[in-house]
Tab-separated table of C-alpha atoms and ligand atoms in Angstrom:
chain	number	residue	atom	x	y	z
A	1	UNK	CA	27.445	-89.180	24.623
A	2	UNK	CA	27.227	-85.899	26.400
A	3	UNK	CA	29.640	-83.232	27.221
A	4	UNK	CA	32.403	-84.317	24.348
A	5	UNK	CA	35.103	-82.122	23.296
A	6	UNK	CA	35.843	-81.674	19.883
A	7	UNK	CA	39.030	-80.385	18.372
A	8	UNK	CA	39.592	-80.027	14.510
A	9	UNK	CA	36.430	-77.092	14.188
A	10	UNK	CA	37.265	-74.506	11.426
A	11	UNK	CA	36.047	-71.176	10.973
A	12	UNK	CA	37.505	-68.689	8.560
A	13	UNK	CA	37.520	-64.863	8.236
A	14	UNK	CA	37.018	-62.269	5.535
A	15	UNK	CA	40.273	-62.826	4.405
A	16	UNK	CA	40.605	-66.629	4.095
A	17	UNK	CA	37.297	-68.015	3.449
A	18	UNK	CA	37.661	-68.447	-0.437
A	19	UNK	CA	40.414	-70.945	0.226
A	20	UNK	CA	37.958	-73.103	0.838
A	21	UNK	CA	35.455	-72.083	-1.723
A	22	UNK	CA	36.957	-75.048	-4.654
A	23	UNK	CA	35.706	-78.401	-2.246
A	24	UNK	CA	32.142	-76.951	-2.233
A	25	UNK	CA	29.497	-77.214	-5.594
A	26	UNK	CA	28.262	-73.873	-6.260
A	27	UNK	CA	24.754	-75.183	-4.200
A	28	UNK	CA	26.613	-75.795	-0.923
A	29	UNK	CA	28.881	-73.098	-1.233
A	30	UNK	CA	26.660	-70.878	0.059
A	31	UNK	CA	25.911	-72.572	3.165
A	32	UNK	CA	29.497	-73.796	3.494
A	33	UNK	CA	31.173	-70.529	3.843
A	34	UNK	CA	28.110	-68.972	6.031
A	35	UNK	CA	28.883	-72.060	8.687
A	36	UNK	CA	32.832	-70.739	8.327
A	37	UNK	CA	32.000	-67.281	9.059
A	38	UNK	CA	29.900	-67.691	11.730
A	39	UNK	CA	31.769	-68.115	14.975
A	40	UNK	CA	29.426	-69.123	17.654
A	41	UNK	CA	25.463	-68.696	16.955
A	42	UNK	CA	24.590	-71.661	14.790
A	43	UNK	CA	27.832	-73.348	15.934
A	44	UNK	CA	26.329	-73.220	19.206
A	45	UNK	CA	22.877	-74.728	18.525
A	46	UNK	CA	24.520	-77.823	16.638
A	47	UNK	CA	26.960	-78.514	19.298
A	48	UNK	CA	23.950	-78.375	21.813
A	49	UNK	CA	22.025	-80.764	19.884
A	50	UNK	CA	25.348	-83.098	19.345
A	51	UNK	CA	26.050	-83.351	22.648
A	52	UNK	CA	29.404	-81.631	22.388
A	53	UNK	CA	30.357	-79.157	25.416
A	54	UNK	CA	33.353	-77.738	24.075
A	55	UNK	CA	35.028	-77.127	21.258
A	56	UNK	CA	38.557	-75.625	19.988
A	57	UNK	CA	38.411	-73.538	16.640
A	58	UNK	CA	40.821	-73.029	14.265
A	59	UNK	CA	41.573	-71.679	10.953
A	60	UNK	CA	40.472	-73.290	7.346
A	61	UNK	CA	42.703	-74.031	5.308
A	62	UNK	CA	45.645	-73.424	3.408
A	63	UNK	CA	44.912	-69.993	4.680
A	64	UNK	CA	48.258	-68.817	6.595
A	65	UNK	CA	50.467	-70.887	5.250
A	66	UNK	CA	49.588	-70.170	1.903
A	67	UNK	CA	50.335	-66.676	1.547
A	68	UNK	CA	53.920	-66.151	0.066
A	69	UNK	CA	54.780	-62.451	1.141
A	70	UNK	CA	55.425	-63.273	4.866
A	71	UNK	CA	54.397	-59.416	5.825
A	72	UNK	CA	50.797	-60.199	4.872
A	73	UNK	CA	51.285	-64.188	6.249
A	74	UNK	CA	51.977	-62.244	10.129
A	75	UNK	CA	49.002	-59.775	9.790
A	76	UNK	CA	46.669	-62.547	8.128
A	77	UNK	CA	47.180	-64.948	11.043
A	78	UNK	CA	47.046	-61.469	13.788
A	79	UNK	CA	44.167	-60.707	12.358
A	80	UNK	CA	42.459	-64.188	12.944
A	81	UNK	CA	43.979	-65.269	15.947
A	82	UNK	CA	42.343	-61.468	17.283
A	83	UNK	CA	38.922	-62.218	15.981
A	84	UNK	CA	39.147	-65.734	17.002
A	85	UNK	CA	40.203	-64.404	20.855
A	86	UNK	CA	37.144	-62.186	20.810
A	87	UNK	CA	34.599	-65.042	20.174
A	88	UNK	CA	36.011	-67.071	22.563
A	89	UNK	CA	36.010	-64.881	25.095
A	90	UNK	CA	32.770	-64.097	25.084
A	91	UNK	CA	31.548	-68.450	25.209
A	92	UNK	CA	35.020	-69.244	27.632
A	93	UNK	CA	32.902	-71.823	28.704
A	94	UNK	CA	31.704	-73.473	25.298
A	95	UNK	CA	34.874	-72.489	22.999
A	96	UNK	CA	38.469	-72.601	22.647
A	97	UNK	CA	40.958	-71.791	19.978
A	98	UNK	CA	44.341	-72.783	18.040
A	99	UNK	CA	46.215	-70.380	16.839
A	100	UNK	CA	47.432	-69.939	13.444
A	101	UNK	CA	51.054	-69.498	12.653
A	102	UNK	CA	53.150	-67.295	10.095
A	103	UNK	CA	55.305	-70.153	9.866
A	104	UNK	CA	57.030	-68.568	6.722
A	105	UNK	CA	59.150	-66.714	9.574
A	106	UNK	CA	59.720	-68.617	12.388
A	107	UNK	CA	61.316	-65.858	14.484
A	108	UNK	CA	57.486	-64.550	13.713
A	109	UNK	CA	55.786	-68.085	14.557
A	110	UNK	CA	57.580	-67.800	17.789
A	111	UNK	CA	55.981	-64.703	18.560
A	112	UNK	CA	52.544	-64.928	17.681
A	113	UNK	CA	52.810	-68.949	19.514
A	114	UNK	CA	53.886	-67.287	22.251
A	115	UNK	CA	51.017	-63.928	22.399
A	116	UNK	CA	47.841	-66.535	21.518
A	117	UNK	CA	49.039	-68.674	24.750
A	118	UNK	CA	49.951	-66.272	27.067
A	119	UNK	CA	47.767	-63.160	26.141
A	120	UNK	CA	45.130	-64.333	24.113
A	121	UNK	CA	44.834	-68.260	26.261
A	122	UNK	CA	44.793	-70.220	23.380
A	123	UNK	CA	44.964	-73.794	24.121
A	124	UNK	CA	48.377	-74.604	21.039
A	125	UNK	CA	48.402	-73.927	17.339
A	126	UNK	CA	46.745	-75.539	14.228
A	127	UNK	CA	49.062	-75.361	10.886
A	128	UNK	CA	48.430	-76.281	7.868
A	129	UNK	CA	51.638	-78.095	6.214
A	130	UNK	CA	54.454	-76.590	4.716
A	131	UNK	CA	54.484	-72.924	3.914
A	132	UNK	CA	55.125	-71.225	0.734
A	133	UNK	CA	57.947	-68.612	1.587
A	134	UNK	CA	58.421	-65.811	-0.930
A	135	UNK	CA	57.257	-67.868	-4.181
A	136	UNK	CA	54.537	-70.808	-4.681
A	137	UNK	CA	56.852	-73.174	-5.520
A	138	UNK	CA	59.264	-72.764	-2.412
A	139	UNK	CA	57.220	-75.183	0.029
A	140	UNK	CA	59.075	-75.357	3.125
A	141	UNK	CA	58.542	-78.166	6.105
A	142	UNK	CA	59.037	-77.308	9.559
A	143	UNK	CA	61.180	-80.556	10.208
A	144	UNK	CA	64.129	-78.112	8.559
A	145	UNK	CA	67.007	-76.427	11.196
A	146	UNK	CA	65.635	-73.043	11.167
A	147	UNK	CA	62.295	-74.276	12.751
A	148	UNK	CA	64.148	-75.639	15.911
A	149	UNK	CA	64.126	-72.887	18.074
A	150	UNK	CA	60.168	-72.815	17.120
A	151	UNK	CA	59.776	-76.227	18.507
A	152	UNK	CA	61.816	-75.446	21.367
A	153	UNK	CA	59.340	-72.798	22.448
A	154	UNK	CA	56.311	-75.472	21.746
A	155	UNK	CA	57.703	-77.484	23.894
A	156	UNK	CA	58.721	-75.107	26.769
A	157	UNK	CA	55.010	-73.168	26.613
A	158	UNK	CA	53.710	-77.181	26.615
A	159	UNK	CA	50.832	-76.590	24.408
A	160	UNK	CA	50.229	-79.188	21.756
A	161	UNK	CA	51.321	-78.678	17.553
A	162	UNK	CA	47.947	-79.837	15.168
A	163	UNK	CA	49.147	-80.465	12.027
A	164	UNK	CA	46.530	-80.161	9.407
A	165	UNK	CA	46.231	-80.691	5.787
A	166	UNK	CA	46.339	-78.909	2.852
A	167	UNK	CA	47.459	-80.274	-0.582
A	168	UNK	CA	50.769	-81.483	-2.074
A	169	UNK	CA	53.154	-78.207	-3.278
A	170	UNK	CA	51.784	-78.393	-7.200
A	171	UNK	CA	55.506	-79.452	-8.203
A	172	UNK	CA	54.377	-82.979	-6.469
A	173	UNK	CA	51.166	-83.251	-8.086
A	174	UNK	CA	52.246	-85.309	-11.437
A	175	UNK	CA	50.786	-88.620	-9.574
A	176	UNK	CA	47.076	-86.915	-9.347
A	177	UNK	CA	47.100	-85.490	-12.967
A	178	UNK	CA	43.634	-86.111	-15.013
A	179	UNK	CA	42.725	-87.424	-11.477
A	180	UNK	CA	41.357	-84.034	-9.607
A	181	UNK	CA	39.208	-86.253	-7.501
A	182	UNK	CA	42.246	-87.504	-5.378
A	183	UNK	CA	43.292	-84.030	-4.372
A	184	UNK	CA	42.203	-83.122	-1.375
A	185	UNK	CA	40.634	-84.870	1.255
A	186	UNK	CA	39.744	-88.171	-0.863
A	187	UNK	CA	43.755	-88.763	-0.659
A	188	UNK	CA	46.173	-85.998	-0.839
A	189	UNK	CA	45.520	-84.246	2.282
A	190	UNK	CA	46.525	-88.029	4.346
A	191	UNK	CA	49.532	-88.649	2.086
A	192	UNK	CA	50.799	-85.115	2.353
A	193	UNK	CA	50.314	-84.241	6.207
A	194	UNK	CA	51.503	-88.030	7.026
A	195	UNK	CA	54.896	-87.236	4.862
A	196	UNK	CA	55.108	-84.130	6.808
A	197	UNK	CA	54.495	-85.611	10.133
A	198	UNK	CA	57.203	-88.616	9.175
A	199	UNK	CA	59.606	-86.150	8.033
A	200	UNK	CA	59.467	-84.328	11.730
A	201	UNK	CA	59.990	-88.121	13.097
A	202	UNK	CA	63.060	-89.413	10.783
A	203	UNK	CA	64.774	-85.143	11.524
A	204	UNK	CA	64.812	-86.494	14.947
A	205	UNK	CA	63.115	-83.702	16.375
A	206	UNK	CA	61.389	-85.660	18.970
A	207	UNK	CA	65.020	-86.866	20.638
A	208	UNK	CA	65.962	-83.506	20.664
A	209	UNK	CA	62.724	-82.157	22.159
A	210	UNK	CA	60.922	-85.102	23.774
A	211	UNK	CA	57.811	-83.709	25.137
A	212	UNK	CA	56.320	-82.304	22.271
A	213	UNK	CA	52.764	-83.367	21.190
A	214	UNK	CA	51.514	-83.108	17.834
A	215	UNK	CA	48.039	-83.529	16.622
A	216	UNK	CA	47.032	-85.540	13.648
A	217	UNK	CA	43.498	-85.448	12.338
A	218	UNK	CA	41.626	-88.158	10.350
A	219	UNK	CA	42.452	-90.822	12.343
A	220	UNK	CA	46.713	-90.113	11.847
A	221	UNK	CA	46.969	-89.238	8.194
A	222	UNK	CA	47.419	-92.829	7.000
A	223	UNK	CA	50.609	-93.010	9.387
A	224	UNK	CA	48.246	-94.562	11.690
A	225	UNK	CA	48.121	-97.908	9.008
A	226	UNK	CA	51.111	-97.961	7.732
A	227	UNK	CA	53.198	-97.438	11.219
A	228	UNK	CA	55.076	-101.025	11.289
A	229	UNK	CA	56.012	-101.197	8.476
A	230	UNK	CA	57.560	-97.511	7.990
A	231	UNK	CA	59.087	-98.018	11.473
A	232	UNK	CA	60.406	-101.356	10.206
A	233	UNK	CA	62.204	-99.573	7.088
A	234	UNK	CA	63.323	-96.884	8.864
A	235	UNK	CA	65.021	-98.647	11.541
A	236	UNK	CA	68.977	-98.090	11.113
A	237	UNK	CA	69.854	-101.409	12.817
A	238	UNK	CA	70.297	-104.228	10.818
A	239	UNK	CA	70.698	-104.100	6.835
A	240	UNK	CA	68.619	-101.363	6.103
A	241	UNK	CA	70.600	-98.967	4.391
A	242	UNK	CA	67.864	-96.608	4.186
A	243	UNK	CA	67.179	-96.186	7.770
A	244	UNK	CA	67.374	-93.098	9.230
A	245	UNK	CA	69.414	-92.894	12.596
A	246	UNK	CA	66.744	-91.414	15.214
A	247	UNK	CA	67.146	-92.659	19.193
A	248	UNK	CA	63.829	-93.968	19.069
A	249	UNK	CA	61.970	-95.925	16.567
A	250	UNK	CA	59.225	-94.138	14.344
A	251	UNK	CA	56.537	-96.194	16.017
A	252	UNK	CA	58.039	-95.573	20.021
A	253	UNK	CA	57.731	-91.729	18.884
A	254	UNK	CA	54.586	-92.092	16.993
A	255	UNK	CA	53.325	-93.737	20.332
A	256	UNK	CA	54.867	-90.949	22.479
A	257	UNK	CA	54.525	-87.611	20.951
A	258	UNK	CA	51.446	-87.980	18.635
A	259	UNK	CA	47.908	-88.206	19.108
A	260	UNK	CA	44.907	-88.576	16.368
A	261	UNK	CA	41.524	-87.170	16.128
A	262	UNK	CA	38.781	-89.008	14.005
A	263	UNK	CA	38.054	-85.701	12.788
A	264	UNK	CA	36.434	-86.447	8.810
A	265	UNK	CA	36.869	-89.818	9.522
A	266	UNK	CA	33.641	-92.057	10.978
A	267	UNK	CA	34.970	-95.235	10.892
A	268	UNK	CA	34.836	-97.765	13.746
A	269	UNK	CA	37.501	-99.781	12.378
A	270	UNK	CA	39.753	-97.430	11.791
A	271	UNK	CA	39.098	-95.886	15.324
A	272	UNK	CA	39.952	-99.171	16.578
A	273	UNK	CA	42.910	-99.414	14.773
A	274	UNK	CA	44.394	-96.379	16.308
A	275	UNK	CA	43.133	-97.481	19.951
A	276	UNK	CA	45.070	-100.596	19.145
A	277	UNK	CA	48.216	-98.746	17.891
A	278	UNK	CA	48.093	-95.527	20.193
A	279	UNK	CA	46.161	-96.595	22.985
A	280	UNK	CA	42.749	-95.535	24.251
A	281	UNK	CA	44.434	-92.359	25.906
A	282	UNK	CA	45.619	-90.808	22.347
A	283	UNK	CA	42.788	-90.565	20.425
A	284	UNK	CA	41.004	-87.740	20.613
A	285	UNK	CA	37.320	-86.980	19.291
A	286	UNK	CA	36.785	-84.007	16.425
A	287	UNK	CA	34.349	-83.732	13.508
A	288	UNK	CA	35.878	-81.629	11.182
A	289	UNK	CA	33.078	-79.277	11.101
A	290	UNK	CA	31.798	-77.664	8.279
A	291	UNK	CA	33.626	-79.465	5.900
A	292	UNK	CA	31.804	-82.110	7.633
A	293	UNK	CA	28.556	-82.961	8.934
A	294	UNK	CA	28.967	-82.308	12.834
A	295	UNK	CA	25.477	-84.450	13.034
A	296	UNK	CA	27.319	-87.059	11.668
A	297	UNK	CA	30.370	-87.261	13.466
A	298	UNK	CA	28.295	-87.539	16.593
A	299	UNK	CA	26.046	-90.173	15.734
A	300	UNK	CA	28.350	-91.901	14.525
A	301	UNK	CA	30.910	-91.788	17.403
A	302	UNK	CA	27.857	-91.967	19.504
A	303	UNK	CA	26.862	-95.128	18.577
A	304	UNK	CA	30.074	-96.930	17.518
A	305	UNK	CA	30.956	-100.250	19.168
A	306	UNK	CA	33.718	-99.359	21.524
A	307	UNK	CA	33.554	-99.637	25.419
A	308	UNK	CA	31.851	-96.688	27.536
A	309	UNK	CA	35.132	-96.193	29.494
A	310	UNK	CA	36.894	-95.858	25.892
A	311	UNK	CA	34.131	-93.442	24.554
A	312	UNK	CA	34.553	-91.210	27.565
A	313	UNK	CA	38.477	-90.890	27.413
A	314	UNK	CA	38.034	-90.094	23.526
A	315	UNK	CA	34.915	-88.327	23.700
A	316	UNK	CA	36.394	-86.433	26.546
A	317	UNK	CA	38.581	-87.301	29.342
A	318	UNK	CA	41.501	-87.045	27.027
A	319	UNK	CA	41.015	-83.460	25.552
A	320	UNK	CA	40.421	-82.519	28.900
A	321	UNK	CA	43.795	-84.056	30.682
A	322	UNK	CA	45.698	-82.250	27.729
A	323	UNK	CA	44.215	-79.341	27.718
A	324	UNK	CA	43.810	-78.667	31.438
A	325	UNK	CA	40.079	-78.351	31.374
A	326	UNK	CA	37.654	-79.692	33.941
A	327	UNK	CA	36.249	-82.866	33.629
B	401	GRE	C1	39.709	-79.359	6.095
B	401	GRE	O1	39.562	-80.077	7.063
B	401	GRE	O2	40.404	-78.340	6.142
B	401	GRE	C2	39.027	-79.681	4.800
B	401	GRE	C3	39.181	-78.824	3.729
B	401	GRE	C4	38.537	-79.097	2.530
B	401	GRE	C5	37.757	-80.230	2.408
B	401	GRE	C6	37.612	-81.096	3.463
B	401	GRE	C7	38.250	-80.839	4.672
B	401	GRE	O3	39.944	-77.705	3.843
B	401	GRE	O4	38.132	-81.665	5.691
B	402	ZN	ZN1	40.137	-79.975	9.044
């Protein structure tokens, strides 16, 4: 397919590029971080041969949300959102960006949300889970009251929230010891972005602020599978006494206020799933580029056995109703 917009694309700066160093052998390192640092030229030339038009960058990852003196956490995202702005601006028509968030201070989140849409044109903000505020272990969630006021600015700029992964706060890792291979994006990463986006559902954030849209990559973070029968438990009528008492049911608000990308995740089935669950309309094509093949993605999504009308809204039409782009 031609002309597809893709929307989980990571680059990294100076600054935050080693985050990502530990997923990479010492043999692909090398190439790994180059494809990071480099904003548009070979970016460019791959999306050109993939048959991608556009494509929305954002920071790797933990990055931002990682860094516990909150000082350094507002100039760290500044400084990327700026050098982000600057290679957009000069590709307007081939690149677009998410900002990242000091969401350590969300007096500060608001601000810097509010400068990347309205003076730098950013199309919404990509964060990467919980932040650590002052001391590793103090992981903090942004379903909590202080972040309201945040979301209430989301909503009123009407620019959509990605939430991305990044591992489990390493007080929660007990489950994964002797088992490094799970951490990451073999299991973690879905298990602790999908607790983080169910947390923001069962706060009832969503009946406070109903037209917010959040983001989910890899085809929902596991939510995605799991949907009836989390919705079923958390419903507060009947029996249950563990429900939680939001207006609308976890699966209503997962079907109103979330979309998925199949970014890092090529699988037909699963795609299918979510078009089942979400609807056509709310899935949204990404790659996950460089921590994944973009080549791949594209072939794969190319080729995979859905309708042409349905590979047009996801390969495009969608990103571009969202994000006000031309079609
Ligand atoms: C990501 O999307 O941020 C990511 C990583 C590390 C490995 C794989 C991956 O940060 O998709
Ligand atoms: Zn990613």
């Amino acid at each position: 397919m031609k002309n597809k917009i893709a929307l989980e694309e990571h680059f990294a700066t100076a600054e935050t590029v080693n985050d990502s160093q530990e997923y990479f052998g010492a043999e692909a390192w090398p190439e790994r971080r180059r494809q990071l640092l480099d904003l548009a030229s070979e970016r460019l030339n791959k999306m050109d041969a993939c048959g991608i038009a556009y494509s929305i960058l954002s920071l790797n990852s933990p990055a931002v949300q990682s860094i516990t003196d909150t000082n350094r956490a507002i100039q760290v995202a500044r400084r990327a959102n700026d050098a982000l702005a600057e290679q957009v601006s000069a590709y307007p028509d081939r690149l677009g960006a998410f900002a990242a968030l000091p969401m350590q201070d969300p007096d500060a989140a608001v601000t810097e949300l509010r400068r990347a849409v309205t003076e730098l044109g950013f199309k919404g903000a990509l964060v990467n889970g919980f932040s650590q505020i002052d001391k590793p272990e103090n992981a903090t969630y942004y379903d909590l009251p202080q972040y309201r006021p945040f979301w209430a600015e989301v909503e009123r700029l009407h620019v959509p929230f990605y939430l991305h992964p990044r591992n489990p706060p390493t007080s929660q890792q007990s489950g994964y010891h002797g088992h490094p291979w799970l951490l990451g994006p073999a299991w973690a990463f879905s298990m602790e972005t999908g607790l983080h986006a169910l947390r923001l559902i069962g706060s009832g954030l969503f009946d406070e602020h109903p037209h917010l849209t959040v983001i989910l990559g890899h085809l929902g973070e596991l939510v995605t599978t799991n949907i009836w029968r989390t919705s079923h438990w958390a419903s507060p009528q009947g029996k249950n006494p563990m429900g939680v008492a939001t207006e609308q049911s976890f699966i209503d608000c997962f079907r109103r206020n979330f979309y998925v990308t199949t970014s890092g995740d090529f699988r037909t089935i699963a795609m299918r799933n979510a078009m089942e669950e979400l609807g056509a309309d709310r899935v949204l094509f990404a790659t996950d580029y460089p921590f994944e093949s973009m080549e791949e993605a594209c072939t794969w999504f190319d080729a995979s056995e859905i309708g042409e009308r349905d590979r047009e809204r996801i390969g495009r039409q969608n990103a571009a109703r969202i994000f006000g782009l031309r079609d």
